Tab-separated table of C-alpha atoms in Angstrom:
chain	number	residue	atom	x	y	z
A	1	UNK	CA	14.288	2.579	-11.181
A	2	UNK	CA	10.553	2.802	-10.599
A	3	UNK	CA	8.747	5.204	-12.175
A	4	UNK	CA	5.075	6.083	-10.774
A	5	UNK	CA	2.648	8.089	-12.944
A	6	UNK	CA	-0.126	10.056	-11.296
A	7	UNK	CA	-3.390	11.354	-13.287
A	8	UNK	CA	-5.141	13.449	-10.752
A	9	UNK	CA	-6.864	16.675	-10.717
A	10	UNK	CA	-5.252	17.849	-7.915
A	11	UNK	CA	-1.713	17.875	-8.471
A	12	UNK	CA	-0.727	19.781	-5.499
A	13	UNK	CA	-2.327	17.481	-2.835
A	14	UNK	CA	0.544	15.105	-3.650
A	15	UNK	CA	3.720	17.500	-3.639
A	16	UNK	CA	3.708	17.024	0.800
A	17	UNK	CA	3.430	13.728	0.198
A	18	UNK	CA	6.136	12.880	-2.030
A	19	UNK	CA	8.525	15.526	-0.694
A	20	UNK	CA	8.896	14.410	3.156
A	21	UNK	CA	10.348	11.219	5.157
A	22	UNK	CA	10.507	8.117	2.976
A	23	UNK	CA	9.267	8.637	-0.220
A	24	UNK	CA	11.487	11.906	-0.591
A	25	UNK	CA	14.535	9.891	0.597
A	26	UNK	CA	13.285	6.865	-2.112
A	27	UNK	CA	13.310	9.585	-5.196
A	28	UNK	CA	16.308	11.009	-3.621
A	29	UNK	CA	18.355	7.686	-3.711
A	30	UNK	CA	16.484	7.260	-7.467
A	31	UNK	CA	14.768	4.066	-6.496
A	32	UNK	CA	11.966	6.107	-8.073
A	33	UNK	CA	10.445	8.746	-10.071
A	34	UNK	CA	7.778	10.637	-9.617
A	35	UNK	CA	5.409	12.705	-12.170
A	36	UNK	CA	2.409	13.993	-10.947
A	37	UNK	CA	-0.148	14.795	-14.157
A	38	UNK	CA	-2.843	17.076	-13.991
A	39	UNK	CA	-5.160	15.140	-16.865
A	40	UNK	CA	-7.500	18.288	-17.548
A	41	UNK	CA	-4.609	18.900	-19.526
A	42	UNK	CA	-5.098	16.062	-22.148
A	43	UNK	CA	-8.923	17.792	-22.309
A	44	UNK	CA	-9.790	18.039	-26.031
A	45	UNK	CA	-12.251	20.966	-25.786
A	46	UNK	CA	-11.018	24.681	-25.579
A	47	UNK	CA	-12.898	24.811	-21.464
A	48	UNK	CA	-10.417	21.701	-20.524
A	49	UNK	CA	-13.774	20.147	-19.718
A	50	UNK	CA	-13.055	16.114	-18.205
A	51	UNK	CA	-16.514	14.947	-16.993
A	52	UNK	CA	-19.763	15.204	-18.457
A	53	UNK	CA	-23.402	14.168	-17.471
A	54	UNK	CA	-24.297	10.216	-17.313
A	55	UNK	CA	-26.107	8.657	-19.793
A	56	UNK	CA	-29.538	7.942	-18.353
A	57	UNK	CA	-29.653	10.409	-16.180
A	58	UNK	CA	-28.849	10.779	-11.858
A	59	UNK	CA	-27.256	12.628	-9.860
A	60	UNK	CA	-23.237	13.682	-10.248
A	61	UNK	CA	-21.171	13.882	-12.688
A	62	UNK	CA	-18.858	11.318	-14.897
A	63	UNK	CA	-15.337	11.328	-15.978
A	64	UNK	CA	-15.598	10.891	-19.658
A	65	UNK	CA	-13.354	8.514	-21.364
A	66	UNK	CA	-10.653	10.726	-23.537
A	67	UNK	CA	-8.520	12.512	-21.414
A	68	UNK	CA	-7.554	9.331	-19.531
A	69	UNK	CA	-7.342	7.444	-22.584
A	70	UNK	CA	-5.072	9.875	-24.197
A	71	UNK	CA	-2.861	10.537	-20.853
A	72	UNK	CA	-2.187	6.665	-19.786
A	73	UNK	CA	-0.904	6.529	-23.810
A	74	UNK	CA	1.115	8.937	-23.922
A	75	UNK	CA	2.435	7.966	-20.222
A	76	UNK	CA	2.939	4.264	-21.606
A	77	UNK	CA	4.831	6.241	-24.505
A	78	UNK	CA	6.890	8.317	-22.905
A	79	UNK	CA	7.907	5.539	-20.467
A	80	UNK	CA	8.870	3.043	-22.682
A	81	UNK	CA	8.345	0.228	-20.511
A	82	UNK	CA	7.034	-2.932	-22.080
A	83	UNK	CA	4.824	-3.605	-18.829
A	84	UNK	CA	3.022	-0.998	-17.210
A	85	UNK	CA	0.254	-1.206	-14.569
A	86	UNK	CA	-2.685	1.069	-14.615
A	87	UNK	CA	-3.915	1.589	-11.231
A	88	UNK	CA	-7.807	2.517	-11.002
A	89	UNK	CA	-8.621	3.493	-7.352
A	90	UNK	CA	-12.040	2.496	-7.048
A	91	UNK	CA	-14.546	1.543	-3.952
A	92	UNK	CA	-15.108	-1.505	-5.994
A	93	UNK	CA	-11.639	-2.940	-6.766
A	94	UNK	CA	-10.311	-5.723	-4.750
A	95	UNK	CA	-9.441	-4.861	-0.769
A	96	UNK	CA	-5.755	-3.269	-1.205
A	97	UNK	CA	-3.139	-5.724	1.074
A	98	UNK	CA	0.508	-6.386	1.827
A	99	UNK	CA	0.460	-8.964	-0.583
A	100	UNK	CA	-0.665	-6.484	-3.588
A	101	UNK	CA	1.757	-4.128	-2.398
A	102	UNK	CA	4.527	-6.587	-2.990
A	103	UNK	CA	3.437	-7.111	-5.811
A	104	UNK	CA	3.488	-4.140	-7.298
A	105	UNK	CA	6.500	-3.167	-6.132
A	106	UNK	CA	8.231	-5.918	-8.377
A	107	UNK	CA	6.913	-3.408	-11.719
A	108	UNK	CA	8.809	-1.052	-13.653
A	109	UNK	CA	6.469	1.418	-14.083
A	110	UNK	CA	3.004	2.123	-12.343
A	111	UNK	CA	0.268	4.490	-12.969
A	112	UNK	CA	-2.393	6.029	-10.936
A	113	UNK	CA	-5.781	7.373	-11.675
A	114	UNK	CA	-7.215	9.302	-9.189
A	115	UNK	CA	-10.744	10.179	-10.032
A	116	UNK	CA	-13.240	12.738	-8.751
A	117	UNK	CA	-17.367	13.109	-9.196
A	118	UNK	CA	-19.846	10.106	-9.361
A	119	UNK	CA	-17.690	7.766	-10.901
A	120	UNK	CA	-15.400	6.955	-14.117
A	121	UNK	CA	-16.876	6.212	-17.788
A	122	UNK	CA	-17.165	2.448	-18.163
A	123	UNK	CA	-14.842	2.132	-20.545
A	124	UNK	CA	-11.776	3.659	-18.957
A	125	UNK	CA	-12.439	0.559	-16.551
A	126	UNK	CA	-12.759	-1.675	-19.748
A	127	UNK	CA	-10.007	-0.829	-22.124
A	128	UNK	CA	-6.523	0.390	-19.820
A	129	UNK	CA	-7.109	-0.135	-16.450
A	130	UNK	CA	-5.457	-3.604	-15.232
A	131	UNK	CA	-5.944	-2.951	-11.411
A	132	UNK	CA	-8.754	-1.777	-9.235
A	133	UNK	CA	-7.802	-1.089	-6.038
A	134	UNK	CA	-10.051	-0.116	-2.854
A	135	UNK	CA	-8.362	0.818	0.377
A	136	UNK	CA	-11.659	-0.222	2.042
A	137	UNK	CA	-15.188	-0.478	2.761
A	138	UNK	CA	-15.502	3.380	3.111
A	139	UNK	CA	-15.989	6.259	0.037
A	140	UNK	CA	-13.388	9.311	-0.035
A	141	UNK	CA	-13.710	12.430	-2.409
A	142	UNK	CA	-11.740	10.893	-4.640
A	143	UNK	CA	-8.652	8.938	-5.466
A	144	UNK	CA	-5.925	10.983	-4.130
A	145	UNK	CA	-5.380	9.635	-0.792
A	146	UNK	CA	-5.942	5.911	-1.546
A	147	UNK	CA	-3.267	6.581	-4.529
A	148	UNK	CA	-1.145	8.345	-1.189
A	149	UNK	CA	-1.325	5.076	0.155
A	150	UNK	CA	-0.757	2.335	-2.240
A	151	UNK	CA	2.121	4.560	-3.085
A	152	UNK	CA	3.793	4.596	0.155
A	153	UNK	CA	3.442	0.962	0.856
A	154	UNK	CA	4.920	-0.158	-2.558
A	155	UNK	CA	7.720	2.458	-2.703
A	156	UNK	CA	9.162	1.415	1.127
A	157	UNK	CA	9.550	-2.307	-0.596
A	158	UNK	CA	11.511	-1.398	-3.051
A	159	UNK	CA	15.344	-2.035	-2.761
A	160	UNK	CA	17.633	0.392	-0.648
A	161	UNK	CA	14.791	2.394	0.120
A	162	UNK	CA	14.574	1.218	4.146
A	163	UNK	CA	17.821	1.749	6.159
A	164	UNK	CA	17.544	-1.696	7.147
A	165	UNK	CA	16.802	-4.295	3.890
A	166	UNK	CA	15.105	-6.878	6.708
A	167	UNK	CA	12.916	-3.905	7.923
A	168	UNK	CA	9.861	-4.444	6.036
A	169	UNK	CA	10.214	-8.403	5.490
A	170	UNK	CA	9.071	-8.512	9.193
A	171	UNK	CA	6.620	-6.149	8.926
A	172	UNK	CA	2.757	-6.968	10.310
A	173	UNK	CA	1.432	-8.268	6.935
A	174	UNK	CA	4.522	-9.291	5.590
A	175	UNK	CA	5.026	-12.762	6.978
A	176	UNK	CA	1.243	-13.229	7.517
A	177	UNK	CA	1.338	-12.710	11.145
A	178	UNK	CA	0.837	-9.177	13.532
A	179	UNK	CA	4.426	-7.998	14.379
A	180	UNK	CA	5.701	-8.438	17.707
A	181	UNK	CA	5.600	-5.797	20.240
A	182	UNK	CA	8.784	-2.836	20.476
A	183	UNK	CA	10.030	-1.780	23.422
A	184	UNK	CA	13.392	0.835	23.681
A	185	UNK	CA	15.202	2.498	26.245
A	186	UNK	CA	14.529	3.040	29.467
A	187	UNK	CA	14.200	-0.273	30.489
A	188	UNK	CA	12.082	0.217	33.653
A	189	UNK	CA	9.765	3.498	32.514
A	190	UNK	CA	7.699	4.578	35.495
A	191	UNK	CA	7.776	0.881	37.081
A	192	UNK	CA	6.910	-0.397	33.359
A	193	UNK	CA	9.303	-3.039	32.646
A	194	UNK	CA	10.549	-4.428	29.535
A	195	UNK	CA	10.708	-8.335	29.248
A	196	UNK	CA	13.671	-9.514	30.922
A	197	UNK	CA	14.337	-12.009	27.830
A	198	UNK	CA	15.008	-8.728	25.477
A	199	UNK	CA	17.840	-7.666	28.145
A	200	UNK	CA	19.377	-11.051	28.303
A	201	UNK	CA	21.260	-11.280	25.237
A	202	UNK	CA	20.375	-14.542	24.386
A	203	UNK	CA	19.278	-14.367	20.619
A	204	UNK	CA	17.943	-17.676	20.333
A	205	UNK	CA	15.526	-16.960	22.970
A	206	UNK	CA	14.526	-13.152	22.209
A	207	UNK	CA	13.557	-14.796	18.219
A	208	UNK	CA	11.509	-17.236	19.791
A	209	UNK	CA	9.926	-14.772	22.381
A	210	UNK	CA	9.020	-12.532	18.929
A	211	UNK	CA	8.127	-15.524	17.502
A	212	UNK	CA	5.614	-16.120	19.936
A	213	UNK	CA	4.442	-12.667	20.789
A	214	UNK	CA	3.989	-12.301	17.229
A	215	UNK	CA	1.406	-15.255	17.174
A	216	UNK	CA	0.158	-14.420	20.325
A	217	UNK	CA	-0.966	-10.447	18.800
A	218	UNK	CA	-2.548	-11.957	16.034
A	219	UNK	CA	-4.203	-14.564	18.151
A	220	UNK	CA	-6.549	-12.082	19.996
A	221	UNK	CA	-6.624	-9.325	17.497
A	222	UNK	CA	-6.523	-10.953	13.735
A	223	UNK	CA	-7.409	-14.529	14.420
A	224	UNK	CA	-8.462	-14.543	10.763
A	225	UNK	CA	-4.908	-14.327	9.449
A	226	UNK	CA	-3.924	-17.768	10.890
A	227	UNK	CA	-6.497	-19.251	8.852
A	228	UNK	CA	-4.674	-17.840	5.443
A	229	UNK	CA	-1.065	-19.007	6.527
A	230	UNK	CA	0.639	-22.073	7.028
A	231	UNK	CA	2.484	-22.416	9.855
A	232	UNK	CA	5.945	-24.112	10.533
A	233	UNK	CA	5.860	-27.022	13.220
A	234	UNK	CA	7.746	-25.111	15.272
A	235	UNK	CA	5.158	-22.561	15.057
A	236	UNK	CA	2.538	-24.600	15.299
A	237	UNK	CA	4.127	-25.600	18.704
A	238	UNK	CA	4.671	-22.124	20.353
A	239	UNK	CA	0.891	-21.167	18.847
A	240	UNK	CA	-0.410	-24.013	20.959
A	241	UNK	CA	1.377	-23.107	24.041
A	242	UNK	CA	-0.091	-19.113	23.156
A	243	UNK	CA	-3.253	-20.677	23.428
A	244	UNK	CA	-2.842	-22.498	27.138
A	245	UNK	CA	-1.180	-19.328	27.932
A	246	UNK	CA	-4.161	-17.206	27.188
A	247	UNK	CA	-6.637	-19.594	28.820
């Protein structure tokens, strides 16, 4: 079982989160644990004071170093896992992907800090952190909701979480390629028809249609991924025809 620390001080912006659809379900099935860890607590002054002004001067304010110190140790402690990951989420860690996320999800225990103010003391970055994760190229209040994130995407990996184990191995992302387009019942909505191939019960040629499609999506909306995968010949054959198809 997983089990995912989170140092945050906002506790209760998580408790939605955790408790509904998937992640509930994950926690319910104990693929994971969650503990949610409000680290004014580890505060070593009698006003629970965690951030302080920066050295140098500016504007804001900083996280100073001992309250996360002491919380991630006695987290590590208390978890007795011989590898732990400490999460920093941070506009300057490296751009969070599916790739990360499956990585991560192969770890025993995980935790999250979720800061708040102008930024974290230097040294929380130095000494515990061994990730720094950025959802992107955009600045939030603070940590929670990137944590939210990362959270969700590792904890649907992880084994007998999904109803379906093949559901998120062709996920966009996953294979390196945009996923193919859905379609359900009816199959003629308001004269919009689904492919004949996906009514025809042929399964050979409904994978190769997704196959395609798939290649096609990320053609004209990611071209960027095909430059980071390599691509079977057989792929490499129905990409080419995508291409004279698209012309």
């Amino acid at each position: 079982m997983m089990k995912i620390d989170i140092l945050t001080l906002f506790p209760e912006m998580f408790t939605g989160v955790l408790g509904q659809s998937i992640l509930n379900k994950a926690a319910e099935k104990s693929a994971v644990e969650y503990n949610v860890v409000n680290f004014r607590e580890y505060a070593d002054n009698k006003h629970n004071t965690v951030d302080d002004y920066p050295y140098g001067g500016g504007a804001g304010m900083v996280l100073k170093p001992q309250p996360i110190f002491d919380a991630v140790a006695d987290l590590k402690e208390k978890a007795s896992s011989p590898n732990t990951r400490v999460i920093l989420l941070c506009p300057q860690g490296t751009r969070y992907d599916q790739r990360k996320a499956e990585e991560l999800a192969r770890e025993d225990h995980l935790i999250f800090i979720c800061g708040h103010y102008e930024g974290y003391d230097e040294r929380i970055r130095e000494k515990i952190v061994t990730d720094e994760i950025s959802i992107g190229d955009y600045v939030l209040t603070g940590g929670e909701l990137g944590a939210m994130v990362v959270i969700d995407s590792v904890v649907r990996l992880l084994p007998e979480v999904l109803g379906n184990e093949e559901s998120h191995m062709k996920d966009s992302f996953s294979t390196g390629l945009l996923e193919h387009p859905h379609y359900t019942r009816p199959a003629d909505f308001r004269g919009l028809k689904v492919p004949e191939v996906l009514l025809s019960g042929n399964h050979k040629l409904i994978e190769e249609w997704r196959n395609k499609e798939a290649l096609r999506r990320t053609l004209l909306r990611r071209p960027d991924l095909l430059e980071k995968i390599d691509l079977t010949d057989e792929q490499e054959k129905w990409l080419q025809e995508v291409k004279k198809e698209s012309k």
